[in-house]
Amino acid sequence: MNSYGLGGEPTVEWSVVDSGIGPLLLAATGAGLVNVSFHARPAVRDAVLDRLWTRFATEPVEAPGSARLAEPVRELAAYFAGARRDFDLALDWSLTSGFHRAVLRELASGVPYGTVVGYGELAARVGRPEGAQAVGAAMGANPLPVVVPCHRVVESDGGLGGFGGGLETKRQLLALEGVLPEPLF
């Protein structure tokens, strides 16, 4: 038996869940949560599922009641309710590798709730102080946003920088964590 379960098939189970920032597509393998995607409406959902199918060479299975997804759903709901500050989930890192994986692991372990880090500082933490732009690319390719908190990476001058879920979503996440003030309306 390998990390994917009996038979060795890398099955991927997925579901769309509501969140404080709109619908999220969550996907998990036997190794753990493998993907979180923002704005999981049909076109986004289809693109994500095609990418997962290509990567794992098996069709992802919609499984809203999946045991694999139960804990990620619970922990994300608690996070958006303000009752959880960090995640204690098994993660499947197979959608990232090399420098990107190193950056994302450092981000997950070294940038706590309610704090931010600059692109350059994060690059320096993984041994590439000249790699701020490469960190930006890693953030844009993060397959596990929110759980691996790329919203906490900002520009050195205080600007928000980019965000795959859109800047309004980044603002909402940073406001939830107390980094930015809540919008007045």
mmCIF file of C-alpha atoms in Angstrom:
data_model
loop_
_atom_site.group_PDB
_atom_site.id
_atom_site.type_symbol
_atom_site.label_atom_id
_atom_site.label_comp_id
_atom_site.label_asym_id
_atom_site.label_seq_id
_atom_site.Cartn_x
_atom_site.Cartn_y
_atom_site.Cartn_z
ATOM 1 C CA MET A 1 0.000 0.000 0.000
ATOM 2 C CA ASN A 2 1.329 3.443 -0.882
ATOM 3 C CA SER A 3 0.183 6.907 0.201
ATOM 4 C CA TYR A 4 -2.738 6.759 -2.203
ATOM 5 C CA GLY A 5 -4.357 3.660 -0.745
ATOM 6 C CA LEU A 6 -5.076 0.134 -1.861
ATOM 7 C CA GLY A 7 -4.232 -0.626 -5.464
ATOM 8 C CA GLY A 8 -1.826 2.272 -5.681
ATOM 9 C CA GLU A 9 -4.199 4.435 -7.726
ATOM 10 C CA PRO A 10 -3.743 8.097 -6.897
ATOM 11 C CA THR A 11 -7.442 8.820 -6.469
ATOM 12 C CA VAL A 12 -8.387 12.447 -6.052
ATOM 13 C CA GLU A 13 -11.600 13.353 -4.264
ATOM 14 C CA TRP A 14 -12.993 16.860 -4.500
ATOM 15 C CA SER A 15 -15.842 19.060 -3.365
ATOM 16 C CA VAL A 16 -16.876 22.692 -3.564
ATOM 17 C CA VAL A 17 -17.540 24.359 -0.213
ATOM 18 C CA ASP A 18 -18.745 27.812 0.741
ATOM 19 C CA SER A 19 -16.351 30.088 2.588
ATOM 20 C CA GLY A 20 -16.079 33.650 3.775
ATOM 21 C CA ILE A 21 -14.458 34.511 0.427
ATOM 22 C CA GLY A 22 -16.748 32.566 -1.902
ATOM 23 C CA PRO A 23 -16.816 28.981 -3.129
ATOM 24 C CA LEU A 24 -13.604 26.986 -2.731
ATOM 25 C CA LEU A 25 -12.786 23.760 -4.536
ATOM 26 C CA LEU A 26 -10.967 21.400 -2.190
ATOM 27 C CA ALA A 27 -9.229 18.283 -3.477
ATOM 28 C CA ALA A 28 -7.441 15.562 -1.539
ATOM 29 C CA THR A 29 -5.512 12.382 -2.189
ATOM 30 C CA GLY A 30 -4.737 9.643 0.300
ATOM 31 C CA ALA A 31 -1.645 11.675 1.229
ATOM 32 C CA GLY A 32 -3.622 14.781 2.169
ATOM 33 C CA LEU A 33 -5.131 18.009 0.911
ATOM 34 C CA VAL A 34 -3.642 18.625 -2.532
ATOM 35 C CA ASN A 35 -5.516 21.644 -3.874
ATOM 36 C CA VAL A 36 -7.559 24.658 -2.789
ATOM 37 C CA SER A 37 -8.967 26.815 -5.583
ATOM 38 C CA PHE A 38 -10.747 30.164 -5.283
ATOM 39 C CA HIS A 39 -13.918 31.235 -7.076
ATOM 40 C CA ALA A 40 -14.923 27.629 -7.809
ATOM 41 C CA ARG A 41 -17.633 28.347 -10.309
ATOM 42 C CA PRO A 42 -18.058 25.985 -13.293
ATOM 43 C CA ALA A 43 -15.294 27.333 -15.573
ATOM 44 C CA VAL A 44 -12.719 27.460 -12.760
ATOM 45 C CA ARG A 45 -13.849 24.096 -11.420
ATOM 46 C CA ASP A 46 -13.492 22.460 -14.832
ATOM 47 C CA ALA A 47 -9.989 23.889 -15.365
ATOM 48 C CA VAL A 48 -8.854 22.706 -11.915
ATOM 49 C CA LEU A 49 -10.294 19.224 -12.442
ATOM 50 C CA ASP A 50 -8.612 18.960 -15.854
ATOM 51 C CA ARG A 51 -5.270 19.920 -14.277
ATOM 52 C CA LEU A 52 -5.725 17.358 -11.493
ATOM 53 C CA TRP A 53 -6.706 14.658 -14.000
ATOM 54 C CA THR A 54 -3.614 15.389 -16.078
ATOM 55 C CA ARG A 55 -1.307 15.412 -13.047
ATOM 56 C CA PHE A 56 -2.633 12.262 -11.384
ATOM 57 C CA ALA A 57 -3.675 10.343 -14.537
ATOM 58 C CA THR A 58 -7.044 9.542 -13.011
ATOM 59 C CA GLU A 59 -10.340 11.341 -13.094
ATOM 60 C CA PRO A 60 -11.030 13.280 -9.882
ATOM 61 C CA VAL A 61 -14.146 12.031 -8.086
ATOM 62 C CA GLU A 62 -16.685 14.459 -6.674
ATOM 63 C CA ALA A 63 -17.136 13.427 -3.051
ATOM 64 C CA PRO A 64 -18.884 16.038 -0.881
ATOM 65 C CA GLY A 65 -19.016 13.680 2.125
ATOM 66 C CA SER A 66 -15.460 12.426 1.691
ATOM 67 C CA ALA A 67 -13.587 11.428 4.830
ATOM 68 C CA ARG A 68 -10.460 12.864 3.175
ATOM 69 C CA LEU A 69 -12.096 16.277 2.939
ATOM 70 C CA ALA A 70 -13.933 16.304 6.284
ATOM 71 C CA GLU A 71 -11.095 17.778 8.333
ATOM 72 C CA PRO A 72 -10.073 20.399 5.721
ATOM 73 C CA VAL A 73 -13.734 21.489 5.500
ATOM 74 C CA ARG A 74 -13.971 21.737 9.315
ATOM 75 C CA GLU A 75 -10.706 23.601 9.717
ATOM 76 C CA LEU A 76 -11.431 26.082 6.914
ATOM 77 C CA ALA A 77 -14.919 26.781 8.334
ATOM 78 C CA ALA A 78 -13.360 27.443 11.754
ATOM 79 C CA TYR A 79 -10.716 29.705 10.169
ATOM 80 C CA PHE A 80 -13.343 31.802 8.365
ATOM 81 C CA ALA A 81 -15.402 31.973 11.574
ATOM 82 C CA GLY A 82 -12.366 33.410 13.388
ATOM 83 C CA ALA A 83 -12.041 30.334 15.620
ATOM 84 C CA ARG A 84 -8.842 28.888 14.082
ATOM 85 C CA ARG A 85 -5.517 30.579 13.417
ATOM 86 C CA ASP A 86 -3.523 27.722 11.918
ATOM 87 C CA PHE A 87 -4.143 24.482 10.125
ATOM 88 C CA ASP A 88 -3.250 20.992 11.273
ATOM 89 C CA LEU A 89 -3.813 19.108 8.040
ATOM 90 C CA ALA A 90 -1.942 16.448 6.115
ATOM 91 C CA LEU A 91 -0.829 18.119 2.885
ATOM 92 C CA ASP A 92 0.005 16.450 -0.407
ATOM 93 C CA TRP A 93 2.789 18.597 -1.878
ATOM 94 C CA SER A 94 2.883 16.751 -5.201
ATOM 95 C CA LEU A 95 1.605 19.724 -7.248
ATOM 96 C CA THR A 96 4.750 21.700 -6.435
ATOM 97 C CA SER A 97 8.463 20.979 -6.382
ATOM 98 C CA GLY A 98 11.934 22.466 -6.102
ATOM 99 C CA PHE A 99 12.226 26.130 -5.180
ATOM 100 C CA HIS A 100 8.453 26.619 -5.167
ATOM 101 C CA ARG A 101 7.982 23.801 -2.667
ATOM 102 C CA ALA A 102 10.770 25.146 -0.421
ATOM 103 C CA VAL A 103 9.202 28.618 -0.439
ATOM 104 C CA LEU A 104 5.713 27.291 0.262
ATOM 105 C CA ARG A 105 6.896 25.072 3.112
ATOM 106 C CA GLU A 106 8.728 28.024 4.697
ATOM 107 C CA LEU A 107 5.621 30.154 4.280
ATOM 108 C CA ALA A 108 3.423 27.481 5.886
ATOM 109 C CA SER A 109 5.691 27.005 8.876
ATOM 110 C CA GLY A 110 7.311 30.404 9.308
ATOM 111 C CA VAL A 111 4.697 33.106 8.709
ATOM 112 C CA PRO A 112 2.033 32.869 11.403
ATOM 113 C CA TYR A 113 -1.533 34.140 11.437
ATOM 114 C CA GLY A 114 -1.789 37.913 11.660
ATOM 115 C CA THR A 115 1.673 38.608 10.265
ATOM 116 C CA VAL A 116 3.060 39.361 6.824
ATOM 117 C CA VAL A 117 6.398 38.851 5.113
ATOM 118 C CA GLY A 118 7.969 40.542 2.096
ATOM 119 C CA TYR A 119 8.756 38.653 -1.093
ATOM 120 C CA GLY A 120 12.476 39.403 -0.665
ATOM 121 C CA GLU A 121 12.535 38.361 2.978
ATOM 122 C CA LEU A 122 10.873 35.060 2.131
ATOM 123 C CA ALA A 123 13.412 34.523 -0.659
ATOM 124 C CA ALA A 124 16.245 35.145 1.811
ATOM 125 C CA ARG A 125 14.761 32.656 4.259
ATOM 126 C CA VAL A 126 15.099 29.889 1.661
ATOM 127 C CA GLY A 127 18.627 30.864 0.690
ATOM 128 C CA ARG A 128 17.929 32.969 -2.429
ATOM 129 C CA PRO A 129 18.009 36.604 -1.304
ATOM 130 C CA GLU A 130 17.902 37.753 -4.944
ATOM 131 C CA GLY A 131 14.800 35.654 -5.619
ATOM 132 C CA ALA A 132 11.905 38.006 -4.777
ATOM 133 C CA GLN A 133 10.387 37.630 -8.251
ATOM 134 C CA ALA A 134 10.736 33.855 -8.059
ATOM 135 C CA VAL A 135 8.893 33.962 -4.728
ATOM 136 C CA GLY A 136 6.122 35.864 -6.503
ATOM 137 C CA ALA A 137 5.946 33.089 -9.084
ATOM 138 C CA ALA A 138 5.773 30.483 -6.303
ATOM 139 C CA MET A 139 2.914 32.391 -4.669
ATOM 140 C CA GLY A 140 1.049 32.520 -7.976
ATOM 141 C CA ALA A 141 1.472 28.765 -8.413
ATOM 142 C CA ASN A 142 0.512 27.872 -4.815
ATOM 143 C CA PRO A 143 -1.867 24.893 -5.054
ATOM 144 C CA LEU A 144 -2.938 25.292 -1.400
ATOM 145 C CA PRO A 145 -3.832 28.966 -0.824
ATOM 146 C CA VAL A 146 -5.297 29.966 2.545
ATOM 147 C CA VAL A 147 -3.900 26.774 4.134
ATOM 148 C CA VAL A 148 -0.436 27.701 2.837
ATOM 149 C CA PRO A 149 -0.982 31.435 3.389
ATOM 150 C CA CYS A 150 0.318 33.196 0.284
ATOM 151 C CA HIS A 151 -2.016 36.088 1.173
ATOM 152 C CA ARG A 152 0.517 36.950 3.911
ATOM 153 C CA VAL A 153 3.239 37.814 1.373
ATOM 154 C CA VAL A 154 3.378 41.529 0.557
ATOM 155 C CA GLU A 155 5.637 44.035 -1.144
ATOM 156 C CA SER A 156 8.497 45.561 0.854
ATOM 157 C CA ASP A 157 6.975 49.052 0.489
ATOM 158 C CA GLY A 158 3.751 47.890 2.130
ATOM 159 C CA GLY A 159 1.808 47.281 -1.082
ATOM 160 C CA LEU A 160 -0.333 44.169 -1.281
ATOM 161 C CA GLY A 161 1.423 42.684 -4.298
ATOM 162 C CA GLY A 162 -0.450 40.218 -6.468
ATOM 163 C CA PHE A 163 -2.775 37.398 -5.548
ATOM 164 C CA GLY A 164 -4.221 34.516 -7.530
ATOM 165 C CA GLY A 165 -7.605 34.909 -5.853
ATOM 166 C CA GLY A 166 -7.706 38.631 -6.657
ATOM 167 C CA LEU A 167 -6.678 41.586 -4.535
ATOM 168 C CA GLU A 168 -10.112 41.923 -2.907
ATOM 169 C CA THR A 169 -9.837 38.337 -1.676
ATOM 170 C CA LYS A 170 -6.334 39.069 -0.347
ATOM 171 C CA ARG A 171 -7.676 42.145 1.455
ATOM 172 C CA GLN A 172 -10.494 40.074 2.985
ATOM 173 C CA LEU A 173 -8.080 37.413 4.263
ATOM 174 C CA LEU A 174 -5.702 39.994 5.724
ATOM 175 C CA ALA A 175 -8.646 41.813 7.364
ATOM 176 C CA LEU A 176 -9.869 38.514 8.830
ATOM 177 C CA GLU A 177 -6.417 38.054 10.369
ATOM 178 C CA GLY A 178 -6.331 41.624 11.711
ATOM 179 C CA VAL A 179 -3.510 42.799 9.429
ATOM 180 C CA LEU A 180 -5.751 45.273 7.580
ATOM 181 C CA PRO A 181 -8.787 47.130 8.900
ATOM 182 C CA GLU A 182 -12.198 45.732 7.990
ATOM 183 C CA PRO A 183 -13.757 47.691 5.109
ATOM 184 C CA LEU A 184 -16.384 50.225 6.173
ATOM 185 C CA PHE A 185 -18.840 48.908 3.581
#
